[in-house]
XYZ file of N, CA, C and O in Angstrom:
868
model
N 88.579 28.266 92.769
C 89.236 27.680 93.947
C 89.137 28.674 95.099
O 89.500 29.837 94.946
N 88.661 28.230 96.304
C 88.489 29.147 97.424
C 89.813 29.371 98.148
O 90.835 28.751 97.860
N 89.770 30.276 99.148
C 90.992 30.647 99.868
C 91.602 29.463 100.599
O 92.820 29.302 100.655
N 90.740 28.586 101.147
C 91.237 27.432 101.888
C 92.002 26.490 100.964
O 93.076 25.974 101.307
N 91.443 26.270 99.780
C 92.105 25.396 98.806
C 93.421 25.999 98.337
O 94.412 25.297 98.129
N 93.411 27.332 98.174
C 94.641 28.019 97.769
C 95.744 27.833 98.802
O 96.911 27.615 98.460
N 95.382 27.916 100.083
C 96.379 27.738 101.146
C 96.927 26.328 101.142
O 98.129 26.105 101.307
N 96.050 25.345 100.939
C 96.493 23.951 100.904
C 97.471 23.718 99.761
O 98.490 23.042 99.915
N 97.143 24.291 98.609
C 98.020 24.147 97.449
C 99.374 24.789 97.708
O 100.427 24.222 97.391
N 99.368 25.995 98.295
C 100.601 26.707 98.591
C 101.470 25.910 99.561
O 102.679 25.762 99.359
N 100.852 25.370 100.629
C 101.599 24.599 101.610
C 102.189 23.335 100.994
O 103.305 22.925 101.321
N 101.446 22.723 100.073
C 101.933 21.509 99.407
C 103.156 21.820 98.554
O 104.151 21.081 98.554
N 103.084 22.940 97.830
C 104.213 23.338 96.982
C 105.432 23.661 97.839
O 106.551 23.248 97.533
N 105.226 24.394 98.933
C 106.336 24.755 99.815
C 106.969 23.513 100.438
O 108.190 23.448 100.627
N 106.143 22.522 100.744
C 106.656 21.280 101.333
C 107.559 20.551 100.356
O 108.630 20.054 100.713
N 107.124 20.498 99.096
C 107.929 19.837 98.063
C 109.245 20.570 97.865
O 110.317 19.954 97.799
N 109.182 21.909 97.764
C 110.399 22.693 97.575
C 111.338 22.566 98.765
O 112.560 22.482 98.604
N 110.766 22.515 99.958
C 111.586 22.364 101.150
C 112.310 21.035 101.178
O 113.487 20.947 101.513
N 111.601 19.975 100.809
C 112.209 18.645 100.764
C 113.329 18.607 99.742
O 114.406 18.060 99.983
N 113.075 19.211 98.584
C 114.082 19.229 97.522
C 115.308 20.015 97.967
O 116.444 19.617 97.720
N 115.075 21.139 98.658
C 116.183 21.970 99.105
C 117.078 21.214 100.074
O 118.302 21.289 100.005
N 116.466 20.459 100.994
C 117.235 19.685 101.968
C 118.070 18.628 101.260
O 119.231 18.389 101.572
N 117.458 17.972 100.253
C 118.157 16.909 99.538
C 119.255 17.456 98.639
O 120.299 16.842 98.469
N 119.040 18.637 98.083
C 119.969 19.187 97.108
C 121.064 20.035 97.749
O 122.143 20.162 97.200
N 120.788 20.575 98.944
C 121.710 21.532 99.546
C 123.149 21.055 99.629
O 124.067 21.813 99.327
N 123.447 19.795 100.070
C 124.839 19.372 100.173
C 125.584 19.446 98.846
O 126.797 19.575 98.828
N 124.869 19.334 97.730
C 125.511 19.343 96.423
C 125.700 20.744 95.872
O 126.472 20.950 94.946
N 124.994 21.711 96.439
C 124.998 23.035 95.817
C 125.527 24.142 96.714
O 125.528 25.292 96.318
N 125.994 23.806 97.900
C 126.487 24.841 98.805
C 127.566 25.686 98.128
O 127.528 26.918 98.163
N 128.528 25.015 97.487
C 129.601 25.750 96.818
C 129.098 26.485 95.593
O 129.592 27.555 95.244
N 128.085 25.915 94.928
C 127.598 26.510 93.693
C 126.842 27.796 93.941
O 126.728 28.630 93.050
N 126.303 27.976 95.142
C 125.526 29.178 95.419
C 126.416 30.398 95.638
O 125.928 31.504 95.766
N 127.741 30.179 95.744
C 128.663 31.299 95.876
C 128.847 31.932 94.506
O 129.344 31.303 93.584
N 128.416 33.170 94.352
C 128.547 33.866 93.084
C 129.857 34.646 93.081
O 130.034 35.585 93.853
N 130.773 34.243 92.248
C 132.090 34.847 92.217
C 132.011 36.275 91.683
O 131.301 36.569 90.744
N 132.792 37.157 92.293
C 132.738 38.579 91.949
C 133.744 38.961 90.862
O 133.584 39.974 90.203
N 134.809 38.175 90.700
C 135.834 38.526 89.712
C 135.298 38.344 88.301
O 134.605 37.370 87.999
N 135.654 39.269 87.415
C 135.228 39.197 86.024
C 136.310 38.551 85.166
O 137.502 38.650 85.465
N 135.877 37.912 84.113
C 136.784 37.247 83.190
C 137.562 38.295 82.387
O 136.969 39.179 81.786
N 138.898 38.204 82.368
C 139.680 39.143 81.554
C 139.655 38.714 80.089
O 140.291 37.752 79.700
N 138.895 39.384 79.277
C 138.796 39.034 77.866
C 137.736 37.980 77.588
O 136.741 37.867 78.310
N 137.986 37.195 76.539
C 137.028 36.181 76.100
C 137.355 34.817 76.697
O 138.511 34.545 77.033
N 136.346 33.936 76.796
C 136.638 32.554 77.197
C 137.523 31.886 76.143
O 137.607 32.332 75.009
N 138.174 30.804 76.520
C 138.967 30.027 75.586
C 138.089 28.945 74.950
O 137.237 28.362 75.633
N 138.268 28.651 73.653
C 137.503 27.558 73.035
C 137.674 26.262 73.830
O 138.783 25.916 74.231
N 136.568 25.601 74.045
C 136.586 24.382 74.847
C 136.385 24.626 76.326
O 136.504 23.715 77.147
N 136.060 25.871 76.700
C 135.769 26.189 78.101
C 134.383 25.691 78.466
O 133.470 25.663 77.638
N 134.209 25.310 79.711
C 132.886 24.980 80.241
C 132.270 26.267 80.769
O 132.929 27.044 81.463
N 131.017 26.496 80.429
C 130.304 27.663 80.930
C 128.997 27.205 81.565
O 128.491 26.127 81.251
N 128.472 28.019 82.469
C 127.164 27.700 83.033
C 126.488 28.972 83.524
O 127.122 30.005 83.723
N 125.198 28.872 83.702
C 124.417 29.964 84.282
C 123.481 29.374 85.324
O 123.076 28.207 85.255
N 123.153 30.181 86.310
C 122.234 29.758 87.365
C 120.801 29.869 86.874
O 120.456 30.778 86.118
N 119.973 28.909 87.274
C 118.561 28.943 86.900
C 117.662 29.232 88.092
O 116.727 29.999 88.003
N 117.954 28.592 89.220
C 117.060 28.722 90.375
C 117.877 28.958 91.641
O 117.842 28.163 92.585
N 118.633 30.062 91.659
C 119.442 30.475 92.808
C 120.214 29.309 93.424
O 120.205 29.110 94.633
N 120.908 28.571 92.600
C 121.774 27.515 93.094
C 121.165 26.140 93.130
O 121.852 25.162 93.431
N 119.864 26.001 92.822
C 119.217 24.693 92.875
C 119.083 24.053 91.498
O 118.652 22.910 91.384
N 119.437 24.772 90.465
C 119.456 24.226 89.112
C 120.342 25.129 88.266
O 120.441 26.331 88.526
N 121.017 24.557 87.290
C 121.909 25.314 86.438
C 121.793 24.811 85.001
O 121.318 23.706 84.754
N 122.256 25.628 84.070
C 122.304 25.248 82.657
C 123.745 25.410 82.198
O 124.369 26.446 82.459
N 124.309 24.391 81.547
C 125.710 24.439 81.142
C 125.863 24.259 79.646
O 124.945 23.804 78.949
N 127.038 24.614 79.146
C 127.341 24.466 77.729
C 128.836 24.557 77.523
O 129.619 24.582 78.487
N 129.253 24.622 76.266
C 130.679 24.682 75.925
C 130.920 25.868 74.995
O 130.246 26.003 73.964
N 131.858 26.716 75.369
C 132.232 27.848 74.532
C 133.152 27.336 73.424
O 134.150 26.659 73.699
N 132.793 27.645 72.170
C 133.601 27.162 71.038
C 134.177 28.297 70.207
O 134.979 28.067 69.300
N 133.771 29.548 70.471
C 134.287 30.686 69.729
C 133.787 30.708 68.288
O 132.842 30.008 67.926
N 134.423 31.538 67.476
C 134.107 31.556 66.058
C 133.073 32.559 65.605
O 132.587 32.474 64.474
N 132.705 33.504 66.441
C 131.729 34.497 66.014
C 130.650 34.754 67.044
O 130.788 34.397 68.219
N 129.561 35.376 66.604
C 128.472 35.726 67.520
C 127.837 34.482 68.133
O 127.543 34.430 69.315
N 127.602 33.461 67.296
C 127.116 32.181 67.814
C 128.342 31.378 68.227
O 129.067 30.840 67.391
N 128.599 31.324 69.508
C 129.874 30.796 70.004
C 129.730 29.753 71.099
O 130.724 29.336 71.696
N 128.492 29.320 71.374
C 128.258 28.358 72.454
C 127.504 27.155 71.916
O 126.497 27.296 71.220
N 127.990 25.959 72.236
C 127.275 24.729 71.902
C 126.573 24.255 73.174
O 127.200 24.125 74.229
N 125.278 24.007 73.059
C 124.508 23.562 74.216
C 123.540 22.460 73.821
O 123.150 22.337 72.654
N 123.171 21.665 74.802
C 122.083 20.711 74.626
C 120.831 21.387 75.163
O 120.814 21.858 76.296
N 119.795 21.447 74.344
C 118.556 22.067 74.776
C 117.362 21.168 74.447
O 117.456 20.287 73.587
N 116.280 21.408 75.123
C 115.051 20.641 74.905
C 114.217 21.343 73.849
O 113.820 22.479 74.028
N 113.985 20.658 72.723
C 113.196 21.236 71.655
C 111.752 21.417 72.112
O 111.133 20.488 72.638
N 111.220 22.613 71.913
C 109.881 22.942 72.399
C 108.788 22.125 71.716
O 107.736 21.870 72.308
N 109.024 21.711 70.469
C 107.996 20.980 69.731
C 108.120 19.468 69.889
O 107.137 18.780 70.140
N 109.327 18.937 69.735
C 109.511 17.477 69.781
C 109.816 16.963 71.183
O 109.698 15.772 71.443
N 110.233 17.878 72.090
C 110.661 17.516 73.450
C 111.878 16.611 73.432
O 112.120 15.876 74.384
N 112.643 16.668 72.335
C 113.872 15.900 72.241
C 115.055 16.750 72.688
O 114.991 17.989 72.718
N 116.156 16.080 73.031
C 117.409 16.764 73.329
C 118.127 17.023 72.019
O 118.458 16.085 71.294
N 118.362 18.291 71.692
C 119.034 18.652 70.440
C 120.240 19.535 70.753
O 120.252 20.253 71.754
N 121.246 19.442 69.888
C 122.475 20.207 70.078
C 122.457 21.403 69.149
O 122.304 21.252 67.938
N 122.614 22.599 69.704
C 122.513 23.822 68.943
C 123.721 24.743 69.198
O 124.318 24.727 70.273
N 124.022 25.565 68.188
C 125.032 26.613 68.312
C 124.281 27.918 68.553
O 123.441 28.315 67.735
N 124.545 28.568 69.681
C 123.757 29.734 70.078
C 124.645 30.902 70.489
O 125.851 30.750 70.721
N 124.030 32.070 70.585
C 124.711 33.259 71.091
C 124.647 33.256 72.624
O 123.833 32.525 73.216
N 125.476 34.057 73.296
C 125.364 34.170 74.750
C 123.956 34.585 75.183
O 123.434 34.086 76.190
N 123.334 35.504 74.422
C 121.981 35.931 74.752
C 120.985 34.794 74.681
O 120.097 34.670 75.533
N 121.118 33.946 73.665
C 120.224 32.786 73.541
C 120.504 31.775 74.645
O 119.589 31.133 75.152
N 121.762 31.654 75.035
C 122.135 30.717 76.095
C 121.457 31.075 77.412
O 120.959 30.205 78.122
N 121.423 32.369 77.748
C 120.815 32.763 79.014
C 119.289 32.772 78.935
O 118.610 32.742 79.963
N 118.728 32.792 77.715
C 117.270 32.785 77.573
C 116.696 31.381 77.634
O 115.524 31.201 77.958
N 117.496 30.369 77.311
C 117.000 28.995 77.321
C 116.817 28.516 78.752
O 117.693 28.673 79.595
N 115.684 27.919 79.046
C 115.384 27.450 80.381
C 114.722 28.540 81.204
O 114.272 29.559 80.703
N 114.667 28.334 82.521
C 114.021 29.269 83.418
C 115.058 30.103 84.150
O 116.239 29.826 84.121
N 114.591 31.108 84.853
C 115.499 31.962 85.600
C 115.640 33.316 84.929
O 115.376 33.477 83.751
N 116.070 34.311 85.692
C 116.145 35.664 85.153
C 117.566 36.203 85.116
O 117.805 37.269 84.577
N 118.529 35.491 85.681
C 119.892 35.993 85.694
C 120.538 35.881 84.317
O 120.300 34.926 83.583
N 121.359 36.870 83.961
C 122.075 36.851 82.695
C 123.562 36.592 82.904
O 124.350 36.691 81.977
N 123.946 36.264 84.120
C 125.347 36.020 84.430
C 125.787 34.660 83.899
O 125.132 33.651 84.135
N 126.905 34.649 83.178
C 127.500 33.415 82.689
C 128.848 33.234 83.374
O 129.662 34.162 83.408
N 129.079 32.046 83.950
C 130.348 31.745 84.590
C 131.188 30.865 83.674
O 130.678 29.958 83.021
N 132.497 31.132 83.643
C 133.417 30.481 82.703
C 134.586 29.850 83.459
O 135.093 30.418 84.433
N 135.011 28.676 82.983
C 136.140 27.985 83.615
C 137.423 28.807 83.464
O 137.711 29.374 82.406
N 138.204 28.863 84.546
C 139.451 29.628 84.553
C 140.462 28.947 85.471
O 140.111 28.068 86.270
N 141.691 29.363 85.340
C 142.750 28.886 86.229
C 143.636 30.065 86.611
O 144.185 30.744 85.743
N 143.746 30.297 87.899
C 144.551 31.416 88.350
C 144.053 32.745 87.835
O 144.840 33.663 87.581
N 142.737 32.855 87.630
C 142.160 34.104 87.147
C 142.270 34.305 85.651
O 141.920 35.366 85.138
N 142.729 33.280 84.927
C 142.883 33.366 83.475
C 141.977 32.325 82.825
O 141.911 31.181 83.281
N 141.236 32.700 81.741
C 140.334 31.729 81.111
C 141.076 30.496 80.619
O 142.208 30.585 80.131
N 140.430 29.337 80.754
C 141.052 28.087 80.347
C 140.039 27.238 79.586
O 138.848 27.232 79.901
N 140.504 26.538 78.551
C 139.642 25.668 77.758
C 140.470 24.555 77.146
O 141.603 24.302 77.573
N 139.933 23.902 76.122
C 140.634 22.823 75.438
C 140.077 22.737 74.019
O 138.894 22.439 73.844
N 140.912 23.008 72.979
C 140.421 22.988 71.605
C 139.769 21.671 71.212
O 138.832 21.659 70.409
N 140.244 20.562 71.779
C 139.661 19.262 71.444
C 138.231 19.157 71.969
O 137.358 18.578 71.319
N 137.979 19.727 73.140
C 136.621 19.744 73.694
C 135.700 20.544 72.774
O 134.574 20.129 72.484
N 136.196 21.689 72.293
C 135.404 22.520 71.378
C 135.111 21.769 70.086
O 133.987 21.823 69.562
N 136.104 21.073 69.558
C 135.930 20.314 68.314
C 134.902 19.199 68.481
O 134.047 18.980 67.608
N 134.961 18.504 69.597
C 134.009 17.423 69.866
C 132.593 17.977 69.986
O 131.635 17.410 69.454
N 132.448 19.105 70.688
C 131.124 19.717 70.846
C 130.562 20.118 69.485
O 129.386 19.869 69.190
N 131.394 20.733 68.641
C 130.941 21.137 67.299
C 130.543 19.939 66.449
O 129.637 20.042 65.614
N 131.193 18.808 66.652
C 130.888 17.623 65.847
C 129.471 17.113 66.075
O 128.950 16.340 65.270
N 128.854 17.538 67.172
C 127.512 17.062 67.510
C 126.405 18.046 67.137
O 125.227 17.787 67.425
N 126.760 19.162 66.503
C 125.758 20.167 66.151
C 124.632 19.567 65.313
O 124.878 18.772 64.395
N 123.398 19.970 65.656
C 122.169 19.555 64.974
C 121.819 18.086 65.186
O 120.897 17.561 64.541
N 122.523 17.426 66.098
C 122.170 16.041 66.422
C 120.928 16.018 67.317
O 120.689 16.929 68.101
N 120.161 14.953 67.193
C 118.951 14.743 67.989
C 119.185 13.499 68.842
O 119.413 12.411 68.320
N 119.146 13.675 70.154
C 119.432 12.572 71.072
C 118.167 11.893 71.601
O 118.174 11.260 72.637
N 117.058 12.051 70.898
C 115.795 11.451 71.310
C 115.227 12.226 72.502
O 115.619 13.345 72.762
N 114.290 11.656 73.212
C 113.537 12.370 74.243
C 114.442 12.952 75.325
O 115.348 12.271 75.826
N 114.191 14.220 75.677
C 114.937 14.865 76.753
C 114.676 14.126 78.053
O 113.552 13.718 78.348
N 115.727 13.939 78.841
C 115.576 13.213 80.103
C 116.606 13.700 81.104
O 117.784 13.854 80.772
N 116.177 13.948 82.338
C 117.103 14.315 83.400
C 118.044 13.169 83.726
O 119.116 13.366 84.290
N 117.649 11.952 83.359
C 118.431 10.780 83.714
C 119.494 10.426 82.685
O 120.483 9.790 83.023
N 119.304 10.799 81.415
C 120.304 10.393 80.424
C 120.542 11.407 79.305
O 121.510 11.262 78.564
N 119.721 12.416 79.180
C 119.898 13.412 78.118
C 119.699 14.819 78.654
O 118.628 15.388 78.518
N 120.703 15.399 79.287
C 120.559 16.805 79.667
C 121.876 17.546 79.458
O 122.887 16.955 79.064
N 121.877 18.844 79.691
C 123.016 19.700 79.327
C 124.298 19.325 80.054
O 125.382 19.318 79.454
N 124.218 19.042 81.376
C 125.418 18.690 82.129
C 126.051 17.410 81.590
O 127.271 17.282 81.511
N 125.189 16.445 81.232
C 125.691 15.169 80.737
C 126.400 15.342 79.401
O 127.410 14.687 79.128
N 125.877 16.241 78.561
C 126.511 16.506 77.277
C 127.897 17.124 77.481
O 128.895 16.659 76.909
N 127.986 18.178 78.294
C 129.270 18.842 78.525
C 130.260 17.888 79.191
O 131.446 17.846 78.826
N 129.782 17.120 80.159
C 130.613 16.132 80.852
C 131.188 15.127 79.857
O 132.381 14.804 79.887
N 130.353 14.655 78.932
C 130.787 13.646 77.967
C 131.768 14.210 76.948
O 132.653 13.491 76.473
N 131.623 15.485 76.599
C 132.609 16.118 75.712
C 133.969 16.170 76.397
O 135.011 15.921 75.766
N 133.983 16.504 77.690
C 135.235 16.519 78.444
C 135.860 15.128 78.498
O 137.064 14.963 78.278
N 135.038 14.122 78.783
C 135.538 12.754 78.899
C 136.083 12.246 77.572
O 137.099 11.548 77.533
N 135.398 12.574 76.462
C 135.858 12.143 75.145
C 137.206 12.784 74.821
O 138.104 12.128 74.273
N 137.369 14.069 75.150
C 138.632 14.753 74.906
C 139.737 14.159 75.773
O 140.880 13.990 75.320
N 139.401 13.845 77.010
C 140.388 13.268 77.923
C 140.897 11.930 77.393
O 142.092 11.621 77.506
N 140.017 11.140 76.791
C 140.388 9.825 76.263
C 140.823 9.896 74.799
O 141.192 8.870 74.215
N 140.735 11.082 74.197
C 141.075 11.280 72.777
C 140.277 10.320 71.881
O 140.832 9.601 71.049
N 138.961 10.323 72.111
C 138.087 9.462 71.322
C 136.872 10.243 70.848
O 136.625 11.355 71.307
N 136.112 9.666 69.919
C 134.925 10.315 69.393
C 133.814 10.335 70.443
O 133.739 9.465 71.305
N 132.953 11.336 70.322
C 131.803 11.446 71.212
C 130.845 10.287 70.945
O 130.571 9.943 69.803
N 130.346 9.679 72.000
C 129.415 8.564 71.868
C 128.157 8.849 72.682
O 128.225 8.981 73.909
N 127.017 8.946 71.989
C 125.747 9.178 72.686
C 125.434 7.994 73.592
O 124.994 8.156 74.731
N 125.668 6.788 73.095
C 125.389 5.586 73.883
C 126.215 5.575 75.169
O 125.707 5.247 76.242
N 127.480 5.960 75.052
C 128.344 5.981 76.243
C 127.877 7.074 77.200
O 127.884 6.877 78.419
N 127.473 8.226 76.665
C 126.973 9.305 77.506
C 125.760 8.840 78.307
O 125.688 9.037 79.525
N 124.830 8.198 77.651
C 123.609 7.763 78.312
C 123.878 6.648 79.312
O 123.287 6.613 80.395
N 124.792 5.742 78.968
C 125.132 4.660 79.888
C 125.813 5.211 81.142
O 125.469 4.834 82.271
N 126.764 6.140 80.933
C 127.451 6.753 82.069
C 126.475 7.518 82.950
O 126.533 7.454 84.181
N 125.560 8.239 82.307
C 124.573 9.025 83.053
C 123.692 8.146 83.914
O 123.430 8.452 85.078
N 123.233 7.043 83.351
C 122.341 6.150 84.091
C 123.060 5.508 85.272
O 122.463 5.262 86.319
N 124.369 5.248 85.115
C 125.126 4.625 86.210
C 125.440 5.624 87.315
O 125.493 5.260 88.487
N 125.658 6.883 86.948
C 126.019 7.889 87.938
C 124.817 8.506 88.635
O 124.923 8.942 89.777
N 123.665 8.562 87.947
C 122.522 9.279 88.499
C 122.070 8.770 89.879
O 121.812 9.582 90.775
N 121.974 7.438 90.113
C 121.520 6.990 91.441
C 122.424 7.476 92.568
O 121.988 7.620 93.708
N 123.692 7.756 92.259
C 124.628 8.238 93.272
C 124.667 9.760 93.324
O 125.509 10.337 94.017
N 123.770 10.403 92.538
C 123.668 11.858 92.508
C 124.980 12.521 92.087
O 125.343 13.592 92.559
N 125.703 11.879 91.163
C 126.985 12.418 90.727
C 126.886 13.245 89.451
O 127.785 14.024 89.157
N 125.835 13.032 88.655
C 125.758 13.725 87.377
C 125.112 15.097 87.570
O 123.974 15.335 87.211
N 125.866 15.990 88.197
C 125.397 17.330 88.513
C 126.450 18.332 88.054
O 127.512 17.959 87.544
N 126.197 19.617 88.277
C 127.195 20.622 87.965
C 128.452 20.412 88.808
O 129.563 20.685 88.363
N 128.285 19.897 90.029
C 129.437 19.600 90.879
C 130.359 18.607 90.191
O 131.583 18.770 90.165
N 129.779 17.563 89.610
C 130.570 16.564 88.886
C 131.212 17.168 87.647
O 132.372 16.888 87.332
N 130.464 18.009 86.948
C 130.993 18.655 85.745
C 132.182 19.541 86.097
O 133.203 19.550 85.396
N 132.075 20.272 87.201
C 133.172 21.146 87.628
C 134.411 20.345 87.994
O 135.539 20.722 87.651
N 134.231 19.228 88.698
C 135.389 18.429 89.098
C 136.068 17.817 87.876
O 137.296 17.689 87.830
N 135.278 17.466 86.855
C 135.849 16.925 85.623
C 136.582 18.021 84.858
O 137.648 17.790 84.277
N 136.027 19.240 84.862
C 136.700 20.376 84.218
C 138.017 20.689 84.927
O 139.003 21.079 84.288
N 138.044 20.498 86.223
C 139.281 20.714 86.971
C 140.358 19.733 86.503
O 141.517 20.109 86.307
N 139.954 18.488 86.301
C 140.919 17.472 85.899
C 141.343 17.612 84.432
O 142.527 17.527 84.102
N 140.376 17.839 83.540
C 140.662 17.859 82.110
C 141.205 19.206 81.647
O 142.131 19.272 80.828
N 140.630 20.297 82.161
C 141.027 21.634 81.726
C 142.040 22.298 82.657
O 142.682 23.271 82.281
N 142.130 21.783 83.888
C 142.972 22.444 84.874
C 142.273 23.615 85.531
O 142.912 24.480 86.133
N 140.939 23.680 85.419
C 140.175 24.800 85.986
C 140.214 24.764 87.508
O 140.076 23.708 88.116
N 140.410 25.942 88.101
C 140.366 26.030 89.560
C 139.466 27.165 90.036
O 139.384 27.447 91.226
N 138.809 27.844 89.081
C 137.916 28.949 89.460
C 136.910 29.182 88.342
O 137.059 28.681 87.224
N 135.865 29.965 88.663
C 134.785 30.257 87.718
C 134.517 31.748 87.764
O 134.140 32.291 88.801
N 134.764 32.410 86.646
C 134.693 33.862 86.600
C 133.506 34.353 85.782
O 133.056 33.691 84.852
N 133.017 35.546 86.129
C 131.915 36.153 85.387
C 132.390 36.624 84.017
O 133.409 37.289 83.903
N 131.632 36.281 82.998
C 131.926 36.725 81.638
C 131.018 37.917 81.325
O 129.801 37.791 81.319
N 131.625 39.063 81.070
C 130.854 40.276 80.776
C 130.446 40.270 79.302
O 130.847 41.137 78.518
N 129.658 39.303 78.917
C 129.304 39.129 77.505
C 128.380 40.226 76.996
O 128.370 40.529 75.804
N 127.618 40.852 77.888
C 126.718 41.933 77.442
C 127.501 43.094 76.854
O 127.087 43.703 75.870
N 128.660 43.404 77.462
C 129.484 44.505 76.969
C 130.014 44.176 75.581
O 130.066 45.024 74.702
N 130.404 42.938 75.357
C 130.912 42.522 74.048
C 129.814 42.638 72.994
O 130.028 43.125 71.889
N 128.601 42.196 73.351
C 127.490 42.248 72.414
C 127.171 43.678 72.011
O 126.944 43.983 70.841
N 127.166 44.586 72.984
C 126.881 45.999 72.700
C 127.966 46.594 71.800
O 127.679 47.351 70.870
N 129.234 46.231 72.058
C 130.339 46.762 71.264
C 130.263 46.255 69.829
O 130.454 47.019 68.878
N 129.960 44.965 69.655
C 129.872 44.403 68.305
C 128.709 45.023 67.534
O 128.801 45.259 66.330
N 127.596 45.309 68.237
C 126.461 45.947 67.587
C 126.829 47.335 67.080
O 126.464 47.724 65.969
N 127.585 48.086 67.887
C 128.019 49.426 67.486
C 128.948 49.352 66.280
O 128.869 50.164 65.358
N 129.824 48.355 66.261
C 130.755 48.201 65.141
C 130.013 47.882 63.850
O 130.362 48.380 62.779
N 128.982 47.052 63.953
C 128.222 46.680 62.754
C 127.493 47.897 62.191
O 127.330 48.043 60.973
N 127.020 48.792 63.077
C 126.332 49.989 62.612
C 127.287 50.917 61.894
O 126.944 51.561 60.894
N 128.526 51.010 62.399
C 129.532 51.876 61.782
C 130.095 51.272 60.497
O 130.367 51.964 59.538
N 130.294 49.952 60.526
C 130.895 49.254 59.388
C 130.081 47.988 59.081
O 130.380 46.930 59.612
N 129.031 48.103 58.295
C 128.149 46.967 58.000
C 128.871 45.755 57.443
O 128.398 44.637 57.545
N 130.057 45.963 56.825
C 130.756 44.834 56.205
C 131.447 43.949 57.246
O 131.858 42.852 56.950
N 131.596 44.462 58.491
C 132.277 43.674 59.526
C 131.396 42.504 59.942
O 130.234 42.688 60.216
């Protein structure tokens, strides 16, 4: 490919990104604010967590369930089947899934204190190893999974894949099924009013040191 063709390709890509930025900006203005306060201690089971993927233009979310090193339930796209699957992962695996280089994880909090809901954690765990068929931005993605766990807990009912997909398809044309929508639902269900940085790297390093000193731990 010659230099002229390279320039044309570059301009085409920039045009697409520019159009997307204009369309997405109203939904992500608040999300691009990276909070400086750190989470005091561990997240609460049933907390909503997320990480930035593309400097505020895309995010990856999940649910903190506690219980050990593997403490996060997330919906991820299987590399081989391209299906949406539910997995229990470590914080390190959570930040490695998808694109982006940031390792910062934000956690739901209220008044500077971590907040969650045990019922949300229980619902998320109930879906472990489930396969939701082909991954889709319209009906099978991480935000929709976390949103549906919150909604199921709010209604005190079992998680329904069919209901998740139906809700997603109805909300998507209105651009509501985003992290913004997930945050507003977390505010209502969990009482969250802020999102704090979780210093999970420090915890991982400390646990590694403990295992070296006491292998039985």
